[in-house]
Amino acid sequence: MRASGMMMASHHTRACPAAAPTPPLRRVLGWLGSSRAERADARVAARRRLFDSIGEMLFASALAPSPRNYGLVHAFLSGEDVATSAAVAEAVRDSGRLSEGAAAKIAEGHAATDLGADTIARLTETLEARIADCLGAAGASRQSAERFGTALEGEAARFADDPGATIERVVALTRDAITATRLVEQQLERARREADALRRDLHQARRAAERDHLTGLPNRRAFEAALRALAHGDAPATVALCDIDDFKQVNDRFGHPAGDRVLRFVGTFLQRELGSDVLVARHGGEEFACLFRGTTADAALARLDRARERLAARSLVNQETGIAFDRVTFSGGVAQLGDTGAAAALGEADLALYAAKHAGKNRIGAGG
């Protein structure tokens, strides 16, 4: 704890120096007067101090040196990501250290917004601008062709008066038209390539915004969008919520990295066991949501219960230590998607899940 406090103090000292500061103008003049090599050395030294501070905080907080944790601490100490920095500061305010659990929650919350509405809107706006460029180039090409046609008609009318001069002018007009056409073609090709690249980026951004970064499954937003779409159809559909039993004990006994592996395993297991016609998503924390298309509640309950039995019969081992986990099980609740809508079905499934937990866990309940 002492190391953490010392490290935190040094961080705040850098942000708000207690010593008499060098006047800004003098600092700027000193920087401008230094050689390029001195400025490069200063940048390297600043990066080394930041790197050392990140290592100190990871060590003081007993955090694994994972990319996620490094990124969070870097954002906190550098101040480059204001939202993440504020979230980390809030987490360390009471205990003076950043726990694995708090780091996981911060990372999950901010990863969901990395490619959110702002990014997609910006990509869409840029794509629209490139499409406008294409339309503008096409319009310019049409206008150029119209001017060329008009000029040819004028030269044709003057051909009888001076054939030689007319031919020279027509050749010059044709040369200019070819040059203009090539320029427009280059502009169109450049705009087309940029538009294609932006379409790919937009598609990837939309996919990323609907994916859970830890498990790779669709996230809650993607699941609820699919659920709302099915709510307006005539085919039967069933929603299920599944929650890993006693998941906190996994984190407490084996650590959050092991807990993350369990989450990934259970998500993949549900996908494989339930089949491709079922949308499996991470709904948050240790909870997964399943959408059974064209399936009644009774049939969905039977399929989910078979998956529950198979998971309960598995023996899982912590890959890092070789130590066996206790049985990993889940409880679930299912509800038919009816006339009352998607929110009502989710509410019924949640109540059925709660009842299954209350009845002893490792079982599936039915809503309604």
Tab-separated table of N, CA and C in Angstrom, residues 116-240:
chain	number	residue	atom	x	y	z
A	116	GLY	N	-18.366	3.140	-30.935
A	116	GLY	CA	-19.787	3.363	-30.743
A	116	GLY	C	-20.369	4.320	-31.746
A	117	ALA	N	-21.410	5.015	-31.307
A	117	ALA	CA	-22.192	5.846	-32.213
A	117	ALA	C	-21.362	6.965	-32.830
A	118	ASP	N	-20.445	7.579	-32.046
A	118	ASP	CA	-19.655	8.697	-32.576
A	118	ASP	C	-18.754	8.250	-33.712
A	119	THR	N	-18.078	7.116	-33.519
A	119	THR	CA	-17.186	6.619	-34.566
A	119	THR	C	-17.956	6.257	-35.813
A	120	ILE	N	-19.057	5.556	-35.641
A	120	ILE	CA	-19.855	5.157	-36.800
A	120	ILE	C	-20.407	6.383	-37.518
A	121	ALA	N	-20.856	7.384	-36.754
A	121	ALA	CA	-21.377	8.606	-37.376
A	121	ALA	C	-20.290	9.323	-38.169
A	122	ARG	N	-19.073	9.344	-37.621
A	122	ARG	CA	-17.970	10.012	-38.320
A	122	ARG	C	-17.618	9.274	-39.616
A	123	LEU	N	-17.569	7.943	-39.545
A	123	LEU	CA	-17.286	7.163	-40.757
A	123	LEU	C	-18.388	7.349	-41.793
A	124	THR	N	-19.631	7.362	-41.334
A	124	THR	CA	-20.752	7.547	-42.254
A	124	THR	C	-20.673	8.914	-42.933
A	125	GLU	N	-20.347	9.931	-42.149
A	125	GLU	CA	-20.250	11.287	-42.698
A	125	GLU	C	-19.140	11.377	-43.753
A	126	THR	N	-17.993	10.741	-43.453
A	126	THR	CA	-16.886	10.761	-44.413
A	126	THR	C	-17.241	9.977	-45.667
A	127	LEU	N	-17.930	8.851	-45.488
A	127	LEU	CA	-18.355	8.065	-46.646
A	127	LEU	C	-19.305	8.872	-47.518
A	128	GLU	N	-20.239	9.567	-46.895
A	128	GLU	CA	-21.161	10.403	-47.666
A	128	GLU	C	-20.405	11.486	-48.438
A	129	ALA	N	-19.342	12.033	-47.819
A	129	ALA	CA	-18.536	13.048	-48.509
A	129	ALA	C	-17.840	12.458	-49.725
A	130	ARG	N	-17.323	11.233	-49.600
A	130	ARG	CA	-16.667	10.594	-50.744
A	130	ARG	C	-17.671	10.290	-51.856
A	131	ILE	N	-18.871	9.873	-51.476
A	131	ILE	CA	-19.911	9.631	-52.481
A	131	ILE	C	-20.265	10.942	-53.185
A	132	ALA	N	-20.323	12.032	-52.408
A	132	ALA	CA	-20.590	13.339	-53.007
A	132	ALA	C	-19.478	13.719	-53.980
A	133	ASP	N	-18.227	13.369	-53.641
A	133	ASP	CA	-17.113	13.623	-54.556
A	133	ASP	C	-17.312	12.878	-55.878
A	134	CYS	N	-17.749	11.609	-55.753
A	134	CYS	CA	-18.000	10.815	-56.964
A	134	CYS	C	-19.088	11.459	-57.818
A	135	LEU	N	-20.164	11.887	-57.168
A	135	LEU	CA	-21.253	12.518	-57.910
A	135	LEU	C	-20.793	13.832	-58.541
A	136	GLY	N	-19.971	14.582	-57.789
A	136	GLY	CA	-19.462	15.835	-58.338
A	136	GLY	C	-18.570	15.602	-59.541
A	137	ALA	N	-17.707	14.570	-59.457
A	137	ALA	CA	-16.841	14.253	-60.592
A	137	ALA	C	-17.655	13.809	-61.795
A	138	ALA	N	-18.703	13.019	-61.544
A	138	ALA	CA	-19.561	12.581	-62.644
A	138	ALA	C	-20.264	13.776	-63.285
A	139	GLY	N	-20.708	14.729	-62.447
A	139	GLY	CA	-21.352	15.931	-62.988
A	139	GLY	C	-20.392	16.763	-63.813
A	140	ALA	N	-19.148	16.885	-63.324
A	140	ALA	CA	-18.143	17.647	-64.077
A	140	ALA	C	-17.849	16.978	-65.411
A	141	SER	N	-17.811	15.634	-65.403
A	141	SER	CA	-17.567	14.907	-66.649
A	141	SER	C	-18.691	15.143	-67.645
A	142	ARG	N	-19.925	15.142	-67.156
A	142	ARG	CA	-21.067	15.374	-68.044
A	142	ARG	C	-21.020	16.794	-68.624
A	143	GLN	N	-20.698	17.769	-67.790
A	143	GLN	CA	-20.618	19.145	-68.270
A	143	GLN	C	-19.492	19.314	-69.298
A	144	SER	N	-18.369	18.653	-69.054
A	144	SER	CA	-17.263	18.715	-70.005
A	144	SER	C	-17.662	18.120	-71.346
A	145	ALA	N	-18.381	16.995	-71.302
A	145	ALA	CA	-18.824	16.358	-72.547
A	145	ALA	C	-19.809	17.260	-73.292
A	146	GLU	N	-20.682	17.922	-72.524
A	146	GLU	CA	-21.650	18.828	-73.175
A	146	GLU	C	-20.933	20.008	-73.830
A	147	ARG	N	-19.921	20.565	-73.141
A	147	ARG	CA	-19.177	21.681	-73.731
A	147	ARG	C	-18.420	21.234	-74.978
A	148	PHE	N	-17.862	20.031	-74.942
A	148	PHE	CA	-17.139	19.511	-76.093
A	148	PHE	C	-18.086	19.326	-77.286
A	149	GLY	N	-19.266	18.798	-77.005
A	149	GLY	CA	-20.246	18.611	-78.078
A	149	GLY	C	-20.676	19.935	-78.694
A	150	THR	N	-20.904	20.925	-77.837
A	150	THR	CA	-21.303	22.249	-78.334
A	150	THR	C	-20.197	22.859	-79.195
A	151	ALA	N	-18.938	22.721	-78.732
A	151	ALA	CA	-17.813	23.277	-79.489
A	151	ALA	C	-17.669	22.585	-80.835
A	152	LEU	N	-17.879	21.274	-80.879
A	152	LEU	CA	-17.787	20.547	-82.146
A	152	LEU	C	-18.863	21.008	-83.129
A	153	GLU	N	-20.051	21.247	-82.606
A	153	GLU	CA	-21.123	21.729	-83.482
A	153	GLU	C	-20.759	23.083	-84.088
A	154	GLY	N	-20.159	23.960	-83.266
A	154	GLY	CA	-19.747	25.275	-83.772
A	154	GLY	C	-18.665	25.159	-84.836
A	155	GLU	N	-17.684	24.255	-84.610
A	155	GLU	CA	-16.625	24.075	-85.593
A	155	GLU	C	-17.163	23.448	-86.875
A	156	ALA	N	-18.134	22.585	-86.765
A	156	ALA	CA	-18.727	21.974	-87.969
A	156	ALA	C	-19.379	23.036	-88.837
A	157	ALA	N	-19.994	24.035	-88.197
A	157	ALA	CA	-20.641	25.104	-88.958
A	157	ALA	C	-19.616	25.973	-89.685
A	158	ARG	N	-18.380	26.067	-89.141
A	158	ARG	CA	-17.343	26.894	-89.754
A	158	ARG	C	-16.404	26.104	-90.663
A	159	PHE	N	-16.643	24.803	-90.791
A	159	PHE	CA	-15.711	23.949	-91.530
A	159	PHE	C	-15.549	24.377	-92.994
A	160	ALA	N	-16.669	24.752	-93.634
A	160	ALA	CA	-16.607	25.105	-95.058
A	160	ALA	C	-15.781	26.356	-95.289
A	161	ASP	N	-15.741	27.288	-94.340
A	161	ASP	CA	-15.011	28.542	-94.523
A	161	ASP	C	-13.490	28.331	-94.473
A	162	ASP	N	-13.053	27.502	-93.546
A	162	ASP	CA	-11.598	27.297	-93.408
A	162	ASP	C	-11.352	25.891	-92.852
A	163	PRO	N	-11.375	24.867	-93.730
A	163	PRO	CA	-11.254	23.471	-93.273
A	163	PRO	C	-9.980	23.228	-92.459
A	164	GLY	N	-8.841	23.739	-92.884
A	164	GLY	CA	-7.576	23.479	-92.193
A	164	GLY	C	-7.576	24.003	-90.774
A	165	ALA	N	-7.994	25.247	-90.614
A	165	ALA	CA	-8.025	25.849	-89.271
A	165	ALA	C	-9.039	25.145	-88.380
A	166	THR	N	-10.167	24.767	-88.999
A	166	THR	CA	-11.198	24.074	-88.217
A	166	THR	C	-10.675	22.743	-87.687
A	167	ILE	N	-9.959	22.013	-88.531
A	167	ILE	CA	-9.411	20.721	-88.107
A	167	ILE	C	-8.423	20.913	-86.963
A	168	GLU	N	-7.579	21.950	-87.067
A	168	GLU	CA	-6.631	22.219	-85.986
A	168	GLU	C	-7.352	22.508	-84.670
A	169	ARG	N	-8.405	23.316	-84.773
A	169	ARG	CA	-9.163	23.630	-83.543
A	169	ARG	C	-9.861	22.383	-82.980
A	170	VAL	N	-10.385	21.540	-83.877
A	170	VAL	CA	-11.050	20.312	-83.417
A	170	VAL	C	-10.047	19.387	-82.739
A	171	VAL	N	-8.836	19.294	-83.325
A	171	VAL	CA	-7.796	18.467	-82.702
A	171	VAL	C	-7.462	19.008	-81.311
A	172	ALA	N	-7.321	20.336	-81.191
A	172	ALA	CA	-7.019	20.941	-79.887
A	172	ALA	C	-8.145	20.707	-78.889
A	173	LEU	N	-9.400	20.871	-79.360
A	173	LEU	CA	-10.543	20.614	-78.482
A	173	LEU	C	-10.573	19.165	-78.015
A	174	THR	N	-10.293	18.251	-78.943
A	174	THR	CA	-10.300	16.822	-78.598
A	174	THR	C	-9.211	16.503	-77.582
A	175	ARG	N	-8.017	17.097	-77.784
A	175	ARG	CA	-6.917	16.872	-76.846
A	175	ARG	C	-7.289	17.371	-75.456
A	176	ASP	N	-7.884	18.561	-75.407
A	176	ASP	CA	-8.313	19.112	-74.109
A	176	ASP	C	-9.384	18.237	-73.463
A	177	ALA	N	-10.302	17.730	-74.299
A	177	ALA	CA	-11.381	16.887	-73.760
A	177	ALA	C	-10.825	15.587	-73.199
A	178	ILE	N	-9.838	15.002	-73.913
A	178	ILE	CA	-9.227	13.760	-73.426
A	178	ILE	C	-8.511	14.001	-72.101
A	179	THR	N	-7.779	15.121	-72.014
A	179	THR	CA	-7.079	15.446	-70.768
A	179	THR	C	-8.063	15.631	-69.610
A	180	ALA	N	-9.152	16.363	-69.880
A	180	ALA	CA	-10.167	16.584	-68.834
A	180	ALA	C	-10.813	15.274	-68.418
A	181	THR	N	-11.075	14.390	-69.398
A	181	THR	CA	-11.700	13.102	-69.087
A	181	THR	C	-10.785	12.247	-68.216
A	182	ARG	N	-9.492	12.245	-68.534
A	182	ARG	CA	-8.559	11.463	-67.731
A	182	ARG	C	-8.466	11.984	-66.295
A	183	LEU	N	-8.476	13.309	-66.163
A	183	LEU	CA	-8.441	13.883	-64.815
A	183	LEU	C	-9.674	13.489	-64.013
A	184	VAL	N	-10.839	13.530	-64.677
A	184	VAL	CA	-12.078	13.145	-63.996
A	184	VAL	C	-12.053	11.670	-63.643
A	185	GLU	N	-11.542	10.829	-64.574
A	185	GLU	CA	-11.455	9.395	-64.301
A	185	GLU	C	-10.556	9.122	-63.101
A	186	GLN	N	-9.427	9.841	-63.006
A	186	GLN	CA	-8.541	9.679	-61.857
A	186	GLN	C	-9.224	10.095	-60.561
A	187	GLN	N	-9.964	11.204	-60.635
A	187	GLN	CA	-10.688	11.672	-59.447
A	187	GLN	C	-11.754	10.662	-59.033
A	188	LEU	N	-12.476	10.126	-60.016
A	188	LEU	CA	-13.496	9.122	-59.719
A	188	LEU	C	-12.887	7.864	-59.117
A	189	GLU	N	-11.770	7.409	-59.696
A	189	GLU	CA	-11.125	6.197	-59.193
A	189	GLU	C	-10.624	6.394	-57.771
A	190	ARG	N	-10.036	7.568	-57.490
A	190	ARG	CA	-9.552	7.852	-56.139
A	190	ARG	C	-10.721	7.903	-55.150
A	191	ALA	N	-11.797	8.579	-55.531
A	191	ALA	CA	-12.970	8.662	-54.646
A	191	ALA	C	-13.596	7.287	-54.454
A	192	ARG	N	-13.595	6.468	-55.527
A	192	ARG	CA	-14.179	5.126	-55.410
A	192	ARG	C	-13.372	4.265	-54.441
A	193	ARG	N	-12.028	4.325	-54.537
A	193	ARG	CA	-11.194	3.534	-53.623
A	193	ARG	C	-11.395	3.986	-52.178
A	194	GLU	N	-11.447	5.300	-51.978
A	194	GLU	CA	-11.669	5.803	-50.622
A	194	GLU	C	-13.034	5.386	-50.092
A	195	ALA	N	-14.050	5.441	-50.955
A	195	ALA	CA	-15.395	5.050	-50.529
A	195	ALA	C	-15.443	3.569	-50.188
A	196	ASP	N	-14.767	2.738	-50.985
A	196	ASP	CA	-14.735	1.298	-50.691
A	196	ASP	C	-14.056	1.027	-49.360
A	197	ALA	N	-12.932	1.725	-49.111
A	197	ALA	CA	-12.229	1.542	-47.835
A	197	ALA	C	-13.101	1.993	-46.665
A	198	LEU	N	-13.808	3.087	-46.842
A	198	LEU	CA	-14.686	3.580	-45.777
A	198	LEU	C	-15.850	2.638	-45.529
A	199	ARG	N	-16.379	2.048	-46.598
A	199	ARG	CA	-17.462	1.068	-46.413
A	199	ARG	C	-16.972	-0.112	-45.568
A	200	ARG	N	-15.755	-0.574	-45.883
A	200	ARG	CA	-15.206	-1.688	-45.092
A	200	ARG	C	-15.008	-1.267	-43.634
A	201	ASP	N	-14.458	-0.063	-43.427
A	201	ASP	CA	-14.258	0.409	-42.053
A	201	ASP	C	-15.587	0.544	-41.318
A	202	LEU	N	-16.602	1.040	-42.024
A	202	LEU	CA	-17.908	1.219	-41.399
A	202	LEU	C	-18.509	-0.129	-41.026
A	203	HIS	N	-18.365	-1.098	-41.931
A	203	HIS	CA	-18.880	-2.447	-41.640
A	203	HIS	C	-18.163	-3.039	-40.427
A	204	GLN	N	-16.825	-2.887	-40.385
A	204	GLN	CA	-16.073	-3.418	-39.256
A	204	GLN	C	-16.424	-2.687	-37.964
A	205	ALA	N	-16.637	-1.377	-38.045
A	205	ALA	CA	-16.986	-0.606	-36.848
A	205	ALA	C	-18.338	-1.049	-36.296
A	206	ARG	N	-19.275	-1.259	-37.200
A	206	ARG	CA	-20.598	-1.711	-36.755
A	206	ARG	C	-20.522	-3.095	-36.124
A	207	ARG	N	-19.732	-3.981	-36.737
A	207	ARG	CA	-19.575	-5.318	-36.166
A	207	ARG	C	-18.898	-5.244	-34.804
A	208	ALA	N	-17.844	-4.419	-34.705
A	208	ALA	CA	-17.122	-4.301	-33.440
A	208	ALA	C	-18.007	-3.707	-32.354
A	209	ALA	N	-18.871	-2.757	-32.730
A	209	ALA	CA	-19.754	-2.124	-31.750
A	209	ALA	C	-20.801	-3.088	-31.223
A	210	GLU	N	-20.985	-4.212	-31.914
A	210	GLU	CA	-21.989	-5.193	-31.496
A	210	GLU	C	-21.351	-6.477	-30.983
A	211	ARG	N	-20.051	-6.432	-30.678
A	211	ARG	CA	-19.333	-7.602	-30.186
A	211	ARG	C	-18.822	-7.364	-28.778
A	212	ASP	N	-18.852	-8.412	-27.960
A	212	ASP	CA	-18.256	-8.356	-26.635
A	212	ASP	C	-16.759	-8.604	-26.777
A	213	HIS	N	-15.942	-7.696	-26.255
A	213	HIS	CA	-14.498	-7.769	-26.491
A	213	HIS	C	-13.860	-8.971	-25.823
A	214	LEU	N	-14.443	-9.488	-24.744
A	214	LEU	CA	-13.818	-10.590	-24.013
A	214	LEU	C	-14.123	-11.943	-24.651
A	215	THR	N	-15.386	-12.208	-24.928
A	215	THR	CA	-15.795	-13.529	-25.421
A	215	THR	C	-15.885	-13.613	-26.935
A	216	GLY	N	-15.976	-12.471	-27.606
A	216	GLY	CA	-16.182	-12.480	-29.047
A	216	GLY	C	-17.619	-12.728	-29.451
A	217	LEU	N	-18.505	-12.896	-28.478
A	217	LEU	CA	-19.922	-13.110	-28.760
A	217	LEU	C	-20.602	-11.780	-29.082
A	218	PRO	N	-21.791	-11.825	-29.686
A	218	PRO	CA	-22.582	-10.590	-29.784
A	218	PRO	C	-22.806	-10.026	-28.386
A	219	ASN	N	-22.884	-8.700	-28.285
A	219	ASN	CA	-23.093	-8.096	-26.979
A	219	ASN	C	-24.585	-7.837	-26.737
A	220	ARG	N	-24.873	-7.185	-25.634
A	220	ARG	CA	-26.263	-6.956	-25.240
A	220	ARG	C	-27.010	-6.121	-26.279
A	221	ARG	N	-26.338	-5.109	-26.839
A	221	ARG	CA	-26.984	-4.269	-27.833
A	221	ARG	C	-27.403	-5.085	-29.059
A	222	ALA	N	-26.489	-5.952	-29.543
A	222	ALA	CA	-26.800	-6.774	-30.708
A	222	ALA	C	-27.936	-7.752	-30.401
A	223	PHE	N	-27.908	-8.326	-29.189
A	223	PHE	CA	-28.942	-9.283	-28.821
A	223	PHE	C	-30.323	-8.623	-28.765
A	224	GLU	N	-30.396	-7.482	-28.115
A	224	GLU	CA	-31.693	-6.829	-27.965
A	224	GLU	C	-32.227	-6.316	-29.302
A	225	ALA	N	-31.315	-5.939	-30.229
A	225	ALA	CA	-31.751	-5.541	-31.568
A	225	ALA	C	-32.370	-6.734	-32.299
A	226	ALA	N	-31.712	-7.903	-32.187
A	226	ALA	CA	-32.252	-9.117	-32.823
A	226	ALA	C	-33.573	-9.518	-32.181
A	227	LEU	N	-33.670	-9.343	-30.873
A	227	LEU	CA	-34.900	-9.690	-30.161
A	227	LEU	C	-36.054	-8.789	-30.592
A	228	ARG	N	-35.787	-7.498	-30.729
A	228	ARG	CA	-36.840	-6.580	-31.169
A	228	ARG	C	-37.295	-6.899	-32.589
A	229	ALA	N	-36.355	-7.291	-33.439
A	229	ALA	CA	-36.711	-7.628	-34.818
A	229	ALA	C	-37.627	-8.844	-34.861
A	230	LEU	N	-37.356	-9.841	-34.013
A	230	LEU	CA	-38.191	-11.041	-33.992
A	230	LEU	C	-39.551	-10.788	-33.352
A	231	ALA	N	-39.625	-9.775	-32.497
A	231	ALA	CA	-40.873	-9.508	-31.773
A	231	ALA	C	-42.011	-9.138	-32.718
A	232	HIS	N	-41.675	-8.691	-33.927
A	232	HIS	CA	-42.715	-8.273	-34.873
A	232	HIS	C	-43.093	-9.380	-35.854
A	233	GLY	N	-42.488	-10.559	-35.713
A	233	GLY	CA	-42.776	-11.654	-36.629
A	233	GLY	C	-43.854	-12.578	-36.093
A	234	ASP	N	-44.288	-13.486	-36.957
A	234	ASP	CA	-45.333	-14.431	-36.576
A	234	ASP	C	-44.765	-15.752	-36.071
A	235	ALA	N	-43.502	-16.066	-36.423
A	235	ALA	CA	-42.917	-17.346	-36.030
A	235	ALA	C	-42.655	-17.362	-34.527
A	236	PRO	N	-42.755	-18.539	-33.893
A	236	PRO	CA	-42.487	-18.613	-32.447
A	236	PRO	C	-41.019	-18.342	-32.162
A	237	ALA	N	-40.757	-17.768	-31.021
A	237	ALA	CA	-39.385	-17.498	-30.593
A	237	ALA	C	-39.354	-17.502	-29.070
A	238	THR	N	-38.207	-17.882	-28.529
A	238	THR	CA	-38.053	-17.969	-27.076
A	238	THR	C	-36.749	-17.305	-26.672
A	239	VAL	N	-36.786	-16.594	-25.562
A	239	VAL	CA	-35.598	-15.947	-25.027
A	239	VAL	C	-35.197	-16.648	-23.736
A	240	ALA	N	-33.890	-16.764	-23.516
A	240	ALA	CA	-33.386	-17.391	-22.292
A	240	ALA	C	-32.250	-16.554	-21.730
